Amino acid sequence: MMSFQVFKRIIDDVKHFQPRVVLHHSGESFLHKDLFEFIHYAKEAHLTVGLTTNGTLLAREDFRILSTGIDSLNISLGGTGEEDYRRVRTADDFAVVKENILTLASRKRESGVKIRLCVNVVSTKYNKDSLEDFKEEISSVEGIDDVLVRRLLNWSGSVDVRDLSMNDSMDVDKKRRQHSLRRRLRQTLGGLRPRNLCKSVHQSAGILWDGTIVPCCIDFNGTLALGNIVDGPFLDTWNGKKMARLRKMLRSRRLTKNHPICGPCRFGPQT
């Protein structure tokens, strides 16, 4: 749980260059007792604020989130239906979360609050045939602005998703054809000097609960800790030697492939 003092330090330090602030990093933001105060403080600094939630606690304090001034809310539903949901979120109730989403959308309409509501679900081999119906159903709800289908991530190898992966259901010949196609494409483009294989290191960064600065959301354990916001300005870390070395490495496919965090990342060159 990040302290309010650390959060204020972050906002006070970065507000002059007006970044978009997203209040999540591999945790459920609605569990934080000071969440609404965090949002208020960031909005007082005239920043754009959003967060992602699993939706289980949307009704907290009678849907108070709608009165905070937050700009966007991304709700990860976890499945297209009860059975699909249970494969990922075994302890929560799909019907309750879905009802929370519908109530939130309804109250948004009634209050006229300007908040962008997005619902997302991860594509797996189990729900691939129900995704279109799911998108059609949720997008028809007035007050919901977008429905996204996200690809399955293994979070740099830290989560075993083999049972959910659609790749596991592919026949061997199809996998070989895809691998051959990717190899030929890399060979064709091999003469071109690549830009950084990861855009994240030029566009965003994450700050963990204790102020540790990390290059992206994949590094939720602080393995690639770059510095700490408590020890000095964010820009000192952003422009520091550790970040420079990481950006340089990410220009090399060979070095990136062998990196313990960036190598297995599903956002990067291994996809």
Tab-separated table of N, CA and C in Angstrom, residues 136-195:
chain	number	residue	atom	x	y	z
A	136	GLU	N	-20.623	-7.604	-28.523
A	136	GLU	CA	-21.883	-7.014	-28.973
A	136	GLU	C	-22.793	-6.695	-27.784
A	137	GLU	N	-22.847	-7.616	-26.816
A	137	GLU	CA	-23.701	-7.416	-25.644
A	137	GLU	C	-23.238	-6.222	-24.801
A	138	ILE	N	-21.956	-6.189	-24.474
A	138	ILE	CA	-21.454	-5.142	-23.583
A	138	ILE	C	-21.419	-3.787	-24.275
A	139	SER	N	-21.048	-3.745	-25.541
A	139	SER	CA	-20.979	-2.464	-26.253
A	139	SER	C	-22.358	-1.851	-26.460
A	140	SER	N	-23.413	-2.660	-26.347
A	140	SER	CA	-24.771	-2.130	-26.501
A	140	SER	C	-25.272	-1.421	-25.247
A	141	VAL	N	-24.521	-1.554	-24.148
A	141	VAL	CA	-24.918	-0.915	-22.889
A	141	VAL	C	-24.590	0.569	-22.948
A	142	GLU	N	-25.590	1.398	-22.829
A	142	GLU	CA	-25.366	2.840	-22.874
A	142	GLU	C	-24.561	3.277	-21.652
A	143	GLY	N	-23.509	4.026	-21.901
A	143	GLY	CA	-22.623	4.461	-20.822
A	143	GLY	C	-21.275	3.781	-20.873
A	144	ILE	N	-21.199	2.640	-21.551
A	144	ILE	CA	-19.913	1.964	-21.767
A	144	ILE	C	-19.353	2.428	-23.099
A	145	ASP	N	-18.154	2.962	-23.074
A	145	ASP	CA	-17.580	3.614	-24.247
A	145	ASP	C	-16.783	2.685	-25.153
A	146	ASP	N	-16.269	1.597	-24.588
A	146	ASP	CA	-15.435	0.731	-25.418
A	146	ASP	C	-15.383	-0.666	-24.819
A	147	VAL	N	-15.213	-1.660	-25.677
A	147	VAL	CA	-15.011	-3.044	-25.256
A	147	VAL	C	-13.757	-3.542	-25.953
A	148	LEU	N	-12.786	-4.002	-25.180
A	148	LEU	CA	-11.515	-4.439	-25.736
A	148	LEU	C	-11.295	-5.926	-25.484
A	149	VAL	N	-10.737	-6.594	-26.468
A	149	VAL	CA	-10.309	-7.981	-26.301
A	149	VAL	C	-8.786	-7.969	-26.287
A	150	ARG	N	-8.222	-8.326	-25.154
A	150	ARG	CA	-6.770	-8.291	-25.000
A	150	ARG	C	-6.179	-9.684	-25.217
A	151	ARG	N	-4.946	-9.708	-25.685
A	151	ARG	CA	-4.284	-10.994	-25.865
A	151	ARG	C	-3.756	-11.499	-24.525
A	152	LEU	N	-3.614	-12.775	-24.442
A	152	LEU	CA	-3.161	-13.438	-23.231
A	152	LEU	C	-1.687	-13.139	-22.981
A	153	LEU	N	-1.352	-12.763	-21.761
A	153	LEU	CA	0.035	-12.463	-21.391
A	153	LEU	C	0.516	-13.428	-20.320
A	154	ASN	N	1.804	-13.765	-20.386
A	154	ASN	CA	2.374	-14.593	-19.322
A	154	ASN	C	3.224	-13.762	-18.363
A	155	TRP	N	3.123	-12.429	-18.507
A	155	TRP	CA	3.830	-11.492	-17.632
A	155	TRP	C	5.299	-11.867	-17.466
A	156	SER	N	5.948	-11.904	-18.615
A	156	SER	CA	7.377	-12.177	-18.695
A	156	SER	C	7.748	-13.508	-18.058
A	157	GLY	N	6.853	-14.489	-18.240
A	157	GLY	CA	7.135	-15.827	-17.756
A	157	GLY	C	6.777	-16.057	-16.304
A	158	SER	N	6.196	-15.059	-15.627
A	158	SER	CA	5.910	-15.205	-14.201
A	158	SER	C	4.572	-15.890	-13.926
A	159	VAL	N	3.744	-16.029	-14.959
A	159	VAL	CA	2.440	-16.677	-14.799
A	159	VAL	C	2.309	-17.787	-15.828
A	160	ASP	N	1.885	-18.941	-15.387
A	160	ASP	CA	1.712	-20.083	-16.292
A	160	ASP	C	0.329	-19.986	-16.952
A	161	VAL	N	0.307	-19.680	-18.228
A	161	VAL	CA	-0.959	-19.530	-18.942
A	161	VAL	C	-1.114	-20.585	-20.035
A	162	ARG	N	-0.324	-21.639	-19.962
A	162	ARG	CA	-0.332	-22.628	-21.035
A	162	ARG	C	-1.701	-23.271	-21.227
A	163	ASP	N	-2.438	-23.451	-20.144
A	163	ASP	CA	-3.740	-24.091	-20.258
A	163	ASP	C	-4.758	-23.197	-20.961
A	164	LEU	N	-4.518	-21.879	-20.970
A	164	LEU	CA	-5.448	-20.935	-21.576
A	164	LEU	C	-5.047	-20.542	-22.988
A	165	SER	N	-3.804	-20.796	-23.332
A	165	SER	CA	-3.263	-20.300	-24.592
A	165	SER	C	-3.873	-20.998	-25.799
A	166	MET	N	-4.243	-20.199	-26.785
A	166	MET	CA	-4.767	-20.763	-28.025
A	166	MET	C	-3.673	-21.433	-28.832
A	167	ASN	N	-2.415	-21.053	-28.603
A	167	ASN	CA	-1.308	-21.663	-29.327
A	167	ASN	C	-1.200	-23.147	-29.034
A	168	ASP	N	-1.598	-23.546	-27.817
A	168	ASP	CA	-1.511	-24.951	-27.444
A	168	ASP	C	-2.467	-25.824	-28.253
A	169	SER	N	-3.513	-25.200	-28.779
A	169	SER	CA	-4.490	-25.969	-29.538
A	169	SER	C	-4.173	-26.004	-31.029
A	170	MET	N	-3.120	-25.299	-31.434
A	170	MET	CA	-2.730	-25.314	-32.844
A	170	MET	C	-2.067	-26.647	-33.198
A	171	ASP	N	-2.235	-27.069	-34.400
A	171	ASP	CA	-1.533	-28.266	-34.822
A	171	ASP	C	-0.068	-27.926	-35.088
A	172	VAL	N	0.779	-28.930	-35.034
A	172	VAL	CA	2.220	-28.738	-35.134
A	172	VAL	C	2.608	-28.092	-36.463
A	173	ASP	N	1.988	-28.515	-37.541
A	173	ASP	CA	2.331	-27.970	-38.859
A	173	ASP	C	2.035	-26.475	-38.924
A	174	LYS	N	0.934	-26.051	-38.335
A	174	LYS	CA	0.586	-24.638	-38.350
A	174	LYS	C	1.606	-23.825	-37.561
A	175	LYS	N	2.041	-24.339	-36.422
A	175	LYS	CA	3.057	-23.659	-35.632
A	175	LYS	C	4.352	-23.517	-36.428
A	176	ARG	N	4.726	-24.582	-37.128
A	176	ARG	CA	5.953	-24.551	-37.913
A	176	ARG	C	5.857	-23.530	-39.034
A	177	ARG	N	4.702	-23.461	-39.684
A	177	ARG	CA	4.515	-22.489	-40.767
A	177	ARG	C	4.617	-21.061	-40.241
A	178	GLN	N	4.028	-20.819	-39.087
A	178	GLN	CA	4.091	-19.484	-38.510
A	178	GLN	C	5.523	-19.116	-38.119
A	179	HIS	N	6.226	-20.080	-37.529
A	179	HIS	CA	7.611	-19.831	-37.147
A	179	HIS	C	8.466	-19.548	-38.379
A	180	SER	N	8.267	-20.297	-39.444
A	180	SER	CA	9.016	-20.093	-40.684
A	180	SER	C	8.731	-18.719	-41.279
A	181	LEU	N	7.462	-18.310	-41.236
A	181	LEU	CA	7.087	-17.010	-41.770
A	181	LEU	C	7.747	-15.887	-40.984
A	182	ARG	N	7.745	-16.004	-39.660
A	182	ARG	CA	8.387	-14.971	-38.829
A	182	ARG	C	9.882	-14.911	-39.100
A	183	ARG	N	10.510	-16.093	-39.251
A	183	ARG	CA	11.937	-16.130	-39.514
A	183	ARG	C	12.274	-15.459	-40.833
A	184	ARG	N	11.494	-15.732	-41.883
A	184	ARG	CA	11.746	-15.114	-43.185
A	184	ARG	C	11.527	-13.604	-43.126
A	185	LEU	N	10.542	-13.197	-42.352
A	185	LEU	CA	10.278	-11.765	-42.220
A	185	LEU	C	11.439	-11.059	-41.531
A	186	ARG	N	11.974	-11.689	-40.479
A	186	ARG	CA	13.128	-11.101	-39.795
A	186	ARG	C	14.329	-11.022	-40.728
A	187	GLN	N	14.529	-12.054	-41.548
A	187	GLN	CA	15.644	-12.049	-42.483
A	187	GLN	C	15.481	-10.944	-43.524
A	188	THR	N	14.256	-10.751	-43.987
A	188	THR	CA	13.984	-9.712	-44.982
A	188	THR	C	14.265	-8.323	-44.422
A	189	LEU	N	13.902	-8.142	-43.162
A	189	LEU	CA	14.073	-6.830	-42.537
A	189	LEU	C	15.410	-6.697	-41.824
A	190	GLY	N	16.215	-7.730	-41.909
A	190	GLY	CA	17.458	-7.753	-41.143
A	190	GLY	C	18.417	-6.630	-41.472
A	191	GLY	N	18.343	-6.096	-42.694
A	191	GLY	CA	19.261	-5.029	-43.065
A	191	GLY	C	18.867	-3.675	-42.532
A	192	LEU	N	17.655	-3.586	-42.002
A	192	LEU	CA	17.195	-2.309	-41.462
A	192	LEU	C	17.611	-2.205	-40.006
A	193	ARG	N	18.066	-1.040	-39.610
A	193	ARG	CA	18.435	-0.831	-38.212
A	193	ARG	C	17.157	-0.623	-37.399
A	194	PRO	N	16.863	-1.511	-36.454
A	194	PRO	CA	15.599	-1.399	-35.734
A	194	PRO	C	15.604	-0.260	-34.728
A	195	ARG	N	14.445	0.267	-34.484
A	195	ARG	CA	14.267	1.169	-33.368
A	195	ARG	C	14.221	0.307	-32.117
